[in-house]
Every structure is written in structure tokens, then in C-alpha cells.
Short mmCIF file of C-alpha atoms in Angstrom, two decimals:
data_model
loop_
_atom_site.label_atom_id
_atom_site.label_comp_id
_atom_site.label_asym_id
_atom_site.label_seq_id
_atom_site.Cartn_x
_atom_site.Cartn_y
_atom_site.Cartn_z
CA MET A 1 -0.24 -0.17 -0.10
CA ALA A 2 2.71 2.35 0.73
CA GLU A 3 4.32 1.59 -2.62
CA GLN A 4 1.18 2.51 -4.28
CA LYS A 5 1.07 5.38 -2.51
CA LYS A 6 4.30 6.34 -3.19
CA THR A 7 4.10 5.74 -7.22
CA GLU A 8 0.44 8.09 -7.61
CA GLY A 9 1.99 10.71 -5.25
CA ASN A 10 5.20 11.31 -8.11
CA ALA A 11 2.89 10.54 -10.95
CA LEU A 12 1.00 13.59 -9.14
CA PHE A 13 4.52 15.70 -8.33
CA LYS A 14 5.50 15.26 -12.17
CA SER A 15 2.76 16.56 -13.37
CA ARG A 16 3.29 19.41 -10.82
CA ASN A 17 -0.06 19.07 -8.39
CA PHE A 18 3.01 19.37 -5.22
CA GLU A 19 -0.43 19.81 -3.25
CA GLN A 20 -1.97 16.43 -4.05
CA ALA A 21 1.48 15.04 -3.95
CA ILE A 22 2.06 15.43 -0.29
CA LEU A 23 -1.51 14.87 0.48
CA LYS A 24 -0.47 11.04 -1.23
CA TYR A 25 3.08 10.85 0.53
CA THR A 26 0.95 11.24 3.67
CA GLU A 27 -1.07 8.81 3.39
CA GLY A 28 1.90 6.38 2.16
CA LEU A 29 3.83 7.31 5.51
CA GLU A 30 0.71 6.43 7.81
CA CYS A 31 0.33 3.14 6.40
CA CYS A 32 4.03 2.49 6.27
CA PRO A 33 5.78 -0.05 8.40
CA GLN A 34 8.05 1.38 10.72
CA ASP A 35 10.64 -0.75 10.20
CA ASP A 36 10.78 -0.31 6.60
CA LYS A 37 13.07 1.97 6.90
CA ASP A 38 13.60 2.41 2.85
CA THR A 39 10.33 3.05 2.03
CA LEU A 40 10.23 6.27 4.92
CA ALA A 41 13.27 7.20 4.17
CA LEU A 42 11.98 7.77 0.13
CA LEU A 43 8.48 9.27 1.36
CA HIS A 44 9.87 11.54 3.28
CA GLN A 45 12.47 13.19 0.84
CA ASN A 46 9.92 13.01 -1.82
CA ARG A 47 6.96 14.68 0.20
CA ALA A 48 9.81 17.20 0.97
CA ALA A 49 10.52 17.77 -2.45
CA ALA A 50 6.78 18.78 -2.74
CA TYR A 51 7.02 21.17 0.19
CA GLU A 52 10.52 23.08 -1.05
CA ALA A 53 7.98 22.76 -4.78
CA VAL A 54 5.56 24.74 -2.68
CA GLY A 55 8.11 26.95 -1.00
CA GLU A 56 6.97 24.71 2.46
CA MET A 57 11.00 25.57 4.10
CA GLU A 58 10.52 24.36 7.44
CA ARG A 59 8.61 20.82 6.75
CA CYS A 60 11.00 20.23 3.80
CA LEU A 61 13.92 20.19 6.78
CA GLN A 62 11.55 18.21 9.08
CA ASP A 63 10.91 15.37 6.14
CA CYS A 64 14.53 15.65 4.43
CA ASP A 65 15.66 15.51 8.88
CA ASP A 66 12.84 12.14 9.09
CA ALA A 67 14.44 10.81 5.64
CA LEU A 68 17.87 10.96 6.84
CA ALA A 69 16.68 9.61 10.44
CA ALA A 70 15.57 6.37 8.27
CA ASN A 71 18.65 5.87 5.95
CA ASN A 72 21.25 8.11 6.98
CA ARG A 73 23.41 7.92 4.50
CA TYR A 74 20.32 9.14 1.50
CA VAL A 75 22.29 11.60 -1.15
CA LYS A 76 19.48 13.17 -2.30
CA ALA A 77 17.89 13.91 1.04
CA LEU A 78 21.60 15.67 2.33
CA VAL A 79 21.76 17.32 -1.27
CA ARG A 80 17.88 18.66 -0.41
CA ARG A 81 18.58 19.91 3.11
CA SER A 82 21.41 21.80 2.84
CA ARG A 83 20.22 23.84 -0.26
CA VAL A 84 17.03 24.76 2.36
CA LEU A 85 19.86 25.06 4.89
CA GLU A 86 21.84 27.80 3.34
CA LYS A 87 18.50 29.97 1.97
CA GLN A 88 17.76 29.85 5.93
CA GLY A 89 21.47 31.31 6.32
CA ASP A 90 23.13 27.73 8.36
CA LEU A 91 25.59 27.84 5.96
CA LEU A 92 27.56 25.83 8.30
CA GLY A 93 25.09 22.79 8.03
CA ALA A 94 25.12 22.96 4.53
CA LEU A 95 28.25 22.76 3.61
CA ARG A 96 28.39 19.48 6.12
CA ASP A 97 25.66 17.83 4.52
CA LEU A 98 27.13 18.67 0.75
CA THR A 99 30.63 17.00 1.68
CA LEU A 100 29.12 14.47 2.97
CA SER A 101 26.62 13.75 0.36
CA SER A 102 29.93 13.96 -2.25
CA PHE A 103 32.17 11.64 0.61
CA LEU A 104 28.83 9.12 0.51
CA GLY A 105 27.63 9.52 -3.66
CA GLN A 106 28.95 6.77 -5.91
CA ASN A 107 29.68 10.24 -9.19
CA PHE A 108 31.31 13.09 -8.56
CA CYS A 109 29.43 15.84 -8.81
CA MET A 110 30.90 19.46 -10.22
CA ASP A 111 27.98 21.22 -9.85
CA SER A 112 28.26 20.22 -6.06
CA PHE A 113 31.93 20.33 -6.09
CA GLN A 114 31.36 23.95 -7.06
CA ARG A 115 28.53 25.25 -5.04
CA ALA A 116 30.64 23.28 -2.09
CA GLN A 117 33.90 25.86 -3.06
CA LEU A 118 31.34 29.32 -3.00
CA LEU A 119 29.94 28.21 0.40
CA LEU A 120 32.84 27.39 2.34
CA MET A 121 34.44 30.57 0.88
CA LYS A 122 30.77 32.42 1.45
CA LEU A 123 31.02 31.87 4.44
CA SER A 124 35.15 31.58 5.27
CA SER A 125 34.23 35.44 4.24
CA GLU A 126 31.88 35.80 6.81
CA ARG A 127 33.41 34.53 9.75
CA ALA A 128 36.71 36.51 8.33
CA ALA A 129 34.80 39.66 9.34
CA LEU A 130 33.42 39.15 12.33
CA PHE A 131 36.63 38.14 13.75
CA LEU A 132 39.03 40.42 12.80
CA CYS A 133 36.47 43.07 14.26
CA ALA A 134 35.86 41.04 17.48
CA ARG A 135 39.87 40.26 18.24
CA GLU A 136 42.57 41.92 20.00
CA PRO A 137 46.05 42.56 18.41
CA VAL A 138 48.66 40.53 19.37
CA MET A 139 52.42 42.35 18.36
CA PRO A 140 54.39 39.10 16.90
CA SER A 141 58.10 37.98 18.01
CA ASN A 142 61.10 40.49 17.55
CA SER A 143 62.17 38.28 14.23
CA PHE A 144 59.63 38.96 12.28
CA ILE A 145 59.13 43.05 13.14
CA LYS A 146 63.29 42.90 12.25
CA SER A 147 62.61 40.61 9.12
CA PHE A 148 59.42 42.65 8.85
CA PHE A 149 60.86 46.43 8.78
CA ALA A 150 64.04 44.94 6.61
CA LEU A 151 61.42 45.34 3.57
CA PHE A 152 61.75 48.80 4.27
CA THR A 153 64.71 50.03 4.52
CA GLN A 154 63.48 53.90 3.77
CA ASP A 155 61.47 54.31 6.59
CA PRO A 156 62.10 57.22 8.79
CA MET A 157 62.31 55.55 11.69
CA VAL A 158 64.96 52.70 9.88
CA ASN A 159 66.86 55.00 8.48
CA TRP A 160 67.00 57.46 11.27
CA ASN A 161 70.68 58.49 11.70
CA GLY A 162 70.43 61.28 14.87
CA THR A 163 70.19 64.76 12.41
CA ASN A 164 67.80 63.88 9.54
CA CYS A 165 64.18 65.48 9.43
CA THR A 166 61.95 66.75 7.26
CA GLU A 167 60.71 70.30 6.03
CA THR A 168 57.75 69.76 8.82
CA THR A 169 60.05 69.18 11.79
CA ALA A 170 62.75 71.75 11.06
CA ALA A 171 60.17 74.40 11.24
CA ALA A 172 58.99 72.68 14.36
CA GLY A 173 62.49 74.17 15.66
CA ASP A 174 62.63 71.15 19.14
CA THR A 175 64.61 68.55 18.45
CA SER A 176 65.82 68.19 21.46
CA ARG A 177 63.22 66.07 23.41
CA ASP A 178 63.36 63.23 24.59
CA ASP A 179 60.58 62.21 26.30
CA ALA A 180 57.99 60.05 24.60
CA SER A 181 59.00 61.52 21.20
CA PHE A 182 59.92 59.88 17.42
CA VAL A 183 64.08 60.45 18.14
CA GLN A 184 62.96 57.78 21.22
CA ALA A 185 60.72 55.60 18.93
CA CYS A 186 64.42 55.23 17.52
CA ARG A 187 66.57 54.18 20.21
CA LEU A 188 63.79 51.94 21.23
CA TYR A 189 64.01 50.63 17.32
CA ARG A 190 68.06 50.19 17.80
CA GLU A 191 67.73 48.39 20.86
CA ASN A 192 65.34 45.90 19.24
CA ARG A 193 62.45 46.83 21.92
CA PHE A 194 59.56 47.00 19.20
CA LYS A 195 56.98 46.52 21.97
CA GLU A 196 57.43 49.36 23.36
CA ILE A 197 57.00 51.61 20.39
CA ILE A 198 53.89 52.09 19.22
CA GLY A 199 53.54 53.54 22.91
CA VAL A 200 55.32 55.93 21.76
CA LEU A 201 54.42 56.88 18.47
CA ASN A 202 50.68 56.66 19.85
CA GLU A 203 51.77 60.28 22.14
CA VAL A 204 53.39 61.77 19.60
CA VAL A 205 50.83 61.87 17.13
CA ALA A 206 48.60 62.18 19.89
CA ARG A 207 50.02 65.80 19.98
CA GLY A 208 49.70 66.82 17.70
CA SER A 209 50.89 68.08 13.39
CA GLY A 210 52.67 70.43 15.71
CA GLU A 211 54.78 68.24 17.24
CA PRO A 212 58.45 66.66 15.57
CA TYR A 213 58.81 64.03 13.43
CA TYR A 214 54.61 63.40 13.20
CA PHE A 215 54.01 62.54 9.81
CA GLU A 216 57.81 60.36 10.31
CA ALA A 217 55.70 59.04 13.37
CA LEU A 218 52.99 57.91 11.25
CA SER A 219 54.48 56.84 8.85
CA SER A 220 56.22 54.20 11.38
CA ARG A 221 52.99 53.37 13.43
CA ALA A 222 51.46 51.95 10.28
CA ILE A 223 53.82 49.13 10.45
CA PHE A 224 52.90 48.29 13.81
CA HIS A 225 49.35 48.81 12.98
CA LEU A 226 49.76 46.21 9.28
CA LEU A 227 51.97 44.30 12.28
CA ARG A 228 48.80 43.91 14.60
CA GLY A 229 46.79 42.92 11.65
CA ASP A 230 44.44 47.00 11.73
CA THR A 231 45.09 47.60 7.98
CA GLN A 232 41.73 50.40 8.34
CA ARG A 233 44.32 51.79 11.08
CA ALA A 234 47.44 51.73 8.47
CA LEU A 235 45.58 52.87 6.26
CA GLU A 236 44.25 56.46 8.04
CA ASP A 237 47.36 57.48 9.04
CA LEU A 238 49.28 56.64 5.65
CA ASN A 239 46.78 58.53 4.19
CA GLU A 240 47.12 61.83 6.29
CA VAL A 241 50.98 61.47 5.50
CA ILE A 242 50.49 60.86 1.98
CA LYS A 243 47.97 64.04 1.63
CA GLU A 244 50.10 66.50 3.34
CA PRO A 245 51.66 69.01 0.81
CA THR A 246 54.74 69.77 3.65
CA ILE A 247 56.50 66.51 3.78
CA THR A 248 59.43 64.84 1.14
CA PRO A 249 59.28 63.41 -1.84
CA GLU A 250 61.06 60.46 0.25
CA LEU A 251 58.06 60.47 3.23
CA ARG A 252 55.60 60.54 0.69
CA SER A 253 56.95 57.64 -1.70
CA ASN A 254 57.97 55.77 1.32
CA ALA A 255 54.11 56.17 2.90
CA LEU A 256 52.83 54.62 -1.11
CA ILE A 257 55.28 51.99 -0.66
CA LYS A 258 54.05 51.01 2.97
CA ARG A 259 50.27 51.55 1.37
CA ALA A 260 50.61 48.86 -1.41
CA THR A 261 51.34 47.07 1.27
CA VAL A 262 48.09 47.54 2.93
CA TYR A 263 46.26 47.29 -1.05
CA LEU A 264 48.90 43.57 -1.04
CA PHE A 265 47.35 42.00 2.19
CA ASN A 266 43.60 42.52 0.99
CA ASP A 267 44.26 41.43 -2.64
CA ASN A 268 43.96 44.80 -3.97
CA PHE A 269 47.02 44.40 -7.24
CA ASN A 270 45.98 47.01 -9.16
CA GLU A 271 45.63 49.09 -6.39
CA SER A 272 49.05 48.29 -5.32
CA ARG A 273 50.65 49.09 -8.46
CA GLN A 274 49.00 52.00 -8.68
CA ALA A 275 50.22 53.11 -5.38
CA LEU A 276 54.22 51.71 -6.18
CA ASP A 277 53.72 53.96 -9.46
CA GLU A 278 53.13 56.65 -7.91
CA ALA A 279 55.87 55.71 -4.76
CA VAL A 280 58.50 55.68 -7.91
CA SER A 281 57.30 58.69 -9.66
CA CYS A 282 57.39 61.26 -6.19
CA CYS A 283 61.06 59.63 -5.47
CA PRO A 284 62.59 57.20 -9.07
CA LYS A 285 65.42 57.36 -6.57
CA ASN A 286 63.83 55.46 -4.17
CA PRO A 287 65.03 51.85 -4.14
CA ASP A 288 62.75 50.64 -1.80
CA ALA A 289 59.42 51.72 -4.17
CA LEU A 290 61.38 50.02 -7.14
CA LEU A 291 62.15 46.49 -5.39
CA HIS A 292 58.64 46.31 -3.90
CA ARG A 293 57.19 47.06 -7.81
CA GLY A 294 59.87 44.28 -8.71
CA GLN A 295 58.67 41.69 -6.29
CA LEU A 296 55.03 42.41 -7.56
CA SER A 297 55.38 42.08 -10.69
CA VAL A 298 57.16 38.20 -9.71
CA PHE A 299 54.38 37.73 -8.43
CA GLN A 300 52.12 39.07 -11.23
CA GLU A 301 54.88 36.94 -14.19
CA ARG A 302 56.01 40.50 -15.28
CA PHE A 303 59.80 39.08 -15.50
CA SER A 304 60.70 41.34 -17.17
CA ASP A 305 59.30 44.31 -15.79
CA ALA A 306 60.45 42.98 -12.41
CA VAL A 307 64.30 42.73 -13.78
CA ASN A 308 64.03 46.03 -14.63
CA ASP A 309 63.42 47.07 -11.11
CA PHE A 310 65.76 45.49 -9.77
CA ASP A 311 68.19 46.50 -12.12
CA ALA A 312 67.05 50.52 -11.31
CA ALA A 313 67.12 49.60 -7.83
CA LYS A 314 70.33 48.11 -7.76
CA ASP A 315 71.60 51.68 -9.61
CA CYS A 316 70.06 53.76 -7.22
CA GLY A 317 71.97 53.13 -4.76
CA GLY A 318 69.78 50.49 -3.31
CA GLU A 319 71.97 46.98 -1.01
CA GLU A 320 73.72 45.81 -3.95
CA SER A 321 72.73 41.37 -3.21
CA VAL A 322 69.45 42.21 -2.35
CA SER A 323 68.66 43.64 -5.82
CA GLU A 324 71.15 41.07 -7.15
CA MET A 325 69.25 38.47 -4.97
CA GLN A 326 65.56 39.40 -6.06
CA LYS A 327 67.07 39.59 -9.69
CA ALA A 328 67.63 36.21 -9.85
CA PHE A 329 64.97 34.30 -8.20
CA SER A 330 62.57 36.16 -10.33
CA GLN A 331 64.66 33.81 -12.95
CA VAL A 332 63.79 30.43 -10.99
CA ARG A 333 60.35 31.50 -11.24
CA MET A 334 60.91 32.06 -14.82
CA LYS A 335 62.36 29.30 -15.94
CA MET A 336 59.89 27.12 -14.16
CA ARG A 337 57.69 27.26 -16.50
CA GLU A 338 60.23 26.12 -19.35
CA GLY A 339 60.99 22.61 -17.42
CA THR A 340 64.33 21.44 -15.47
CA THR A 341 67.54 22.13 -17.26
CA ALA A 342 65.98 25.83 -17.90
CA MET A 343 64.99 26.16 -13.70
CA LYS A 344 68.58 24.51 -13.02
CA SER A 345 70.01 27.30 -14.76
CA ALA A 346 68.49 29.73 -12.90
CA ILE A 347 68.99 28.03 -9.71
CA ASP A 348 72.74 28.19 -9.99
CA GLN A 349 73.16 31.76 -10.82
CA LEU A 350 70.47 32.43 -7.64
CA ILE A 351 73.52 30.31 -5.71
CA GLU A 352 76.06 31.75 -7.01
CA CYS A 353 73.87 34.94 -6.01
CA CYS A 354 74.14 33.19 -2.31
CA GLU A 355 77.78 32.54 -2.49
CA LYS A 356 78.70 36.41 -3.31
CA TYR A 357 76.62 37.57 -0.21
CA PRO A 358 77.11 34.62 2.45
CA ASP A 359 75.66 36.98 4.69
CA ARG A 360 72.04 37.22 3.43
CA PRO A 361 70.39 34.40 5.79
CA ASP A 362 67.27 35.60 3.08
CA ALA A 363 69.36 34.55 -0.14
CA LEU A 364 69.85 31.65 1.62
CA VAL A 365 65.98 30.61 2.34
CA LEU A 366 65.27 31.99 -1.58
CA CYS A 367 67.63 29.49 -2.41
CA ALA A 368 67.14 26.70 -0.75
CA GLN A 369 62.73 27.00 -1.38
CA SER A 370 64.06 27.08 -4.97
CA LEU A 371 66.13 24.20 -4.84
CA ASN A 372 63.38 22.12 -2.85
CA VAL A 373 60.91 22.74 -5.67
CA GLN A 374 63.70 21.40 -7.83
CA GLY A 375 63.07 17.79 -4.82
CA GLN A 376 67.10 18.68 -3.93
CA LYS A 377 66.04 17.89 -0.53
CA GLN A 378 69.24 17.32 0.91
CA LYS A 379 71.36 20.90 -0.42
CA ALA A 380 67.76 22.78 0.79
CA ALA A 381 68.44 21.95 3.97
CA GLU A 382 72.10 22.36 3.95
CA LEU A 383 70.94 26.17 3.32
CA PHE A 384 68.22 26.35 5.22
CA ARG A 385 71.18 25.08 8.22
CA LYS A 386 73.39 28.28 7.14
CA SER A 387 70.33 30.59 7.46
CA LEU A 388 69.27 29.57 10.43
CA GLU A 389 73.02 29.87 11.99
CA LEU A 390 72.59 33.47 10.76
CA ASP A 391 69.22 34.48 11.94
CA PRO A 392 69.27 31.95 15.18
CA GLU A 393 66.14 33.77 16.35
CA ASN A 394 63.63 33.18 13.14
CA VAL A 395 61.76 30.67 14.22
CA GLY A 396 60.22 30.68 10.58
CA ILE A 397 63.52 29.05 9.11
CA GLU A 398 63.65 27.00 11.80
CA VAL A 399 60.03 25.48 10.87
CA HIS A 400 60.58 25.51 7.30
CA LEU A 401 64.28 23.30 7.57
CA ARG A 402 62.33 20.94 10.52
CA ILE A 403 59.71 20.31 7.95
CA LEU A 404 61.97 19.16 5.27
CA GLU A 405 63.95 17.69 7.48
CA GLY A 406 60.78 15.00 8.84
CA ASP A 407 59.65 14.72 4.59
CA LEU A 408 64.59 12.83 4.48
CA ASN A 409 63.67 11.52 7.87
CA GLN A 410 60.06 9.32 7.20
CA ASP A 411 59.45 10.67 10.54
CA VAL A 412 55.63 13.05 11.00
CA GLU A 413 55.67 12.24 14.55
CA GLY A 414 59.36 13.76 15.33
CA THR A 415 58.47 16.56 13.19
CA ILE A 416 55.47 17.03 15.36
CA GLU A 417 57.05 17.37 18.21
CA LYS A 418 59.95 19.39 16.69
CA LEU A 419 57.35 22.16 15.39
CA GLU A 420 55.58 22.18 18.88
CA ALA A 421 58.44 22.85 20.92
CA LEU A 422 58.76 25.56 18.16
CA GLY A 423 55.60 26.84 18.93
CA GLN A 424 56.10 26.90 22.81
CA LYS A 425 59.79 29.07 21.73
CA ASP A 426 57.47 31.35 19.76
CA PRO A 427 53.44 30.81 20.62
CA THR A 428 53.19 34.13 17.98
CA CYS A 429 54.61 32.14 14.86
CA GLN A 430 52.13 32.01 12.67
CA LEU A 431 54.19 29.51 10.06
CA VAL A 432 53.98 27.04 13.14
CA PHE A 433 50.41 26.58 14.08
CA GLU A 434 49.75 27.02 10.20
CA THR A 435 51.82 23.87 9.59
CA LEU A 436 51.42 21.91 12.40
CA GLY A 437 47.24 22.35 11.60
CA PRO A 438 47.22 20.10 8.50
CA MET A 439 49.68 17.01 9.69
CA TYR A 440 47.32 16.50 13.07
CA LEU A 441 44.93 16.14 10.60
CA ARG A 442 46.94 13.27 8.95
CA GLN A 443 47.40 11.94 11.71
CA GLY A 444 43.55 11.94 12.67
CA GLU A 445 44.18 14.44 15.41
CA VAL A 446 41.29 16.73 14.13
CA LYS A 447 40.90 18.46 17.87
CA LYS A 448 44.69 18.76 18.09
CA ALA A 449 44.14 20.69 14.10
CA LEU A 450 41.11 22.78 15.65
CA GLY A 451 43.05 23.96 18.02
CA ALA A 452 46.57 24.52 15.86
CA PHE A 453 44.56 26.65 13.17
CA ASP A 454 42.72 28.64 16.30
CA ARG A 455 46.39 30.06 17.69
CA ALA A 456 47.10 30.30 13.93
CA LEU A 457 44.21 32.69 13.52
CA VAL A 458 45.02 34.55 16.63
CA VAL A 459 48.94 36.04 15.82
CA ALA A 460 47.57 36.07 11.53
CA TYR A 461 48.41 39.69 10.31
CA ASN A 462 46.23 40.21 7.17
CA GLN A 463 42.65 39.85 6.05
CA LYS A 464 44.19 37.11 2.85
CA GLU A 465 45.80 34.72 5.86
CA VAL A 466 42.72 35.20 8.25
CA LYS A 467 41.07 33.93 5.87
CA GLN A 468 42.70 31.38 4.55
CA LEU A 469 42.85 29.95 7.62
CA LEU A 470 39.07 29.82 8.25
CA MET A 471 38.68 28.23 5.34
CA LEU A 472 40.82 25.38 6.92
CA LYS A 473 39.26 25.11 10.24
CA THR A 474 35.51 25.45 8.87
CA MET A 475 36.47 22.40 6.83
CA THR A 476 37.93 20.66 9.87
CA GLU A 477 35.21 21.65 11.54
CA VAL A 478 32.52 19.94 8.73
CA HIS A 479 35.00 16.99 9.42
CA LEU A 480 35.06 16.49 12.53
CA MET A 481 30.79 16.29 12.29
CA ILE A 482 30.82 13.96 9.56
CA SER A 483 33.48 12.41 11.12
CA GLU A 484 31.23 11.48 14.58
CA GLN A 485 28.58 10.35 13.06
CA TYR A 486 30.21 8.86 10.59
CA PRO A 487 33.67 6.62 12.07
CA ASP A 488 34.48 4.60 8.84
CA LEU A 489 34.49 8.45 6.91
CA ALA A 490 36.73 10.06 9.48
CA LYS A 491 40.21 9.42 7.44
CA LEU A 492 38.77 10.72 4.03
CA PRO A 493 40.49 14.05 2.66
CA LEU A 494 39.45 17.62 3.78
CA GLN A 495 37.47 18.65 0.27
CA PHE A 496 36.69 21.50 -1.48
CA LEU A 497 39.62 23.63 -0.76
CA PRO A 498 39.69 26.45 -3.82
CA GLN A 499 43.39 26.42 -4.98
CA GLN A 500 45.63 29.58 -4.02
#
């Protein structure tokens, strides 16, 4: 009898007589034996389809739940429920059901795959916006701050020599005050007391534009806002500097480079290039502007433009080792597309650059990463070790080394232990925790993976990184939800992570 009612309901559904179809499915459910789970699941799912067709979403959702209670591997009911949950704003539940349907389904469905990717990106974007508004900014480690400031050699605080000043400073006249002054901030920078600097800069700025080094303080403070993940405040400081007509071209160019960095953090590549073009235009001899534009060109695979800028930076008095290193690395990136032989020749040039400047840990890291891509893992590990000897406090370098050593020794557990120790050594190193997360997942330690992603999020310093980490965390949460209900699916891989 239940089968007959289902058949009659299906005929009515096909003729788009949804209300009558609902009645037939209901009659079928009333006479269906409670131990006939397959038929119960079919009737609930079909009635859910009819309810969806007439816009009765709550009843549709309830029937999907009932169908899955009868058969928790019913793919049609999962896909339908995911669609309804998405309409109701429950994106996590929708993603869970869509992911589970892909695990259980017999055939790969590109539409479901693309829909799940869109769901994941939408949910991660919403979570990222909420997370960035609510979190307390965290300053990264001293080693990371030093590495970041090294990108801005013309920053007024980095470049301070005790006598240089802008026109606004000279006009103000008072350069003798050391209490909460820009000069004090410069001295703190020289002493690597980075976490004390932003408080001093805040006091300088609070005294207003008549304060000596006011605009220099704004420009330098913007970097600390960036490091703490506050791109909005960084832009506010930089915009005030850039629009000031009395500052020197050098200071304006420096602020434009930093504005380009903010745009880059937010994936606004066109705005970033425009800001760098302005930085070069207003101060053509600023090597930082040329180097940053060259690095952006490498990222965008505009290799000829990159080489021209690196050569120009060297001619403008920029540090020769940096220009040559970046030029050699751009050649490696360019030759990657031409095959192993061409890439080997480019890597040989990068190695020569490292031998020419053996005291540059950043050059050694670039070379090690290039060798690792080519499969020369032993040589890459040697260069990482040399780089770490030159910069022993740089936990990021040690993370790369420990991962590579673990790969060479095929010792996953040992690598995890070493990375956990590095996390204790420097709890602000994002790379440690974003590396541990996927490693825990591969070991089946899903809850540990979630903890690692949470710790990485605390110290992530730009919107792009927060969003990517939240994608990983969201899919891990979905994986945990599924594995708790379906233990046999626990070891299946994470799905739907977009390629970066």
C-alpha cells in the first residue's frame, strides 16, 4: 500500500500537482511499516521535494531530517537539506551536508563541488569579517618584526641617523625633547625593544601635527598597525601622510610603498601597483619603491618588468645584495615554466648570488626554497641550516628546516614534536601553527588541528591569511561533525578547499 501511494504521489509531482502529491506521500507514510526504513526514507524525501516546490521550507527541512533518520546515507535528502539550510542562512550545516553527500555519492558532481567551494568561501569571508572586528591585536615576535621592517629600508625610523629630519620638523624647531618623542622611538628600534615603540608613537601623534617628526611617526606607526592586523588604521595613518603637501618626496614615497603593501594584503593588486607607480614617480631614486614593484611584478609573472626594477634599484643605491638576489629569484620563477634544465640554470645563478653574499639569510632561504621545489632536498636542508646559523632567532626558518628534515627522514611524529616545541618557543609564529594543523589532520587528530588553526588565527596579521585559515578551520569542523556521526569516513580527505 505504501509503495502504491508513493507511485501515485510521484505521478502527481511530475504533473506539478504538488499539494495533492503531498497528500499521497502523507497517506503512504501513515500506512508504511516503521521497520521498512528504505520506503520511509523515500516517502519523506519525496514529500520534502514537494514541500520545497511550494515554498514550505520548514516542513521540507523536517522531512529531510526524517528521511535521514530512516537512512542516514540518503544522498538526495542530504543535497536537498543542504540547499534549504543555505537559504535559511545555516551555511555550516549546508556545507556539512554537501560534503557528506560527496563522500557518500557514487558519482562526482561538478555542480556540487563548485557550490561547496562557493559556500566555503562565503562562510569563511563572513567569519573573517566578524573575527577581525572582535579579536585583540597581537604583536608578532621580534624576529618577525625585524624581518618585516627590513622590507622598508627608507622608513624614517629605520633610516634615522640622529640628524635627518623633514621640512615640517625643521620648521617646528624643537628636536631636543626625548620624552615620548620620535627620537626615543628610533632608539627603541635600535635596541630591538619593538613592543614599546607603538606606545611612544601614539603619544607623538596625539600631540598633533605641530609635533616634531609627527608625519614620520604616522608613517612608522602604520607598520605596527599592519603587523597587528589592523589594515584600516594603517591606511588612515598613511593617507594623512600622503595628503600632507609639506613633507619630503622621500617620506611621501615611503608612505605610498606601505599603502601598496596594505592593498596587497587585501588582494587589491591593481591598487597596489598604482601606489607603487606613484611612489616611484614622486621619488625615482627610492630603491625600496623599485624593489617592491619588482617583487609585485614577479608575483604577477611580469618578469621583464621585475628585472628592470631590480636593476634600477641597484643603480639608485639600493643594497646590491638584495637587488641581485631578487633578480636571480625572478629568473627562477620565470624558468619554472620552461622545464627542469632551464630552471637548474636559474637556480645555479641564485646559488652564485648566495655564495657572493654568504651573510644574507634571506638569500639562503630563497635558494633553499627553490632547490626544494626542484627536489634537491638535501641541498635545500643545508642552506636552511646555514640561514638559521646566521639568524638563530628566526623561528620561521627553523619551521621550514624541520619540515624538510622530517620529509627526508620520513618521521612525521618527530616533526610534529619539534614544531610543537617551536610553538612553545615562539607562540606568535603563525607558520608553526598553520603547519601543525594539516599535519594533525593527516594523523587523525582533528581536535588538535582545530586548536592549531585557532592559535594561528590569533597571530595572523592580514585579512587574506585569516580567510585562508578560516577555510581550513571550517572544513576541519565539517570533517569532525561528519566523523563523529560516520566513523568510517573519518580518514577521508578534506574536500572543496580552493587552490591558492
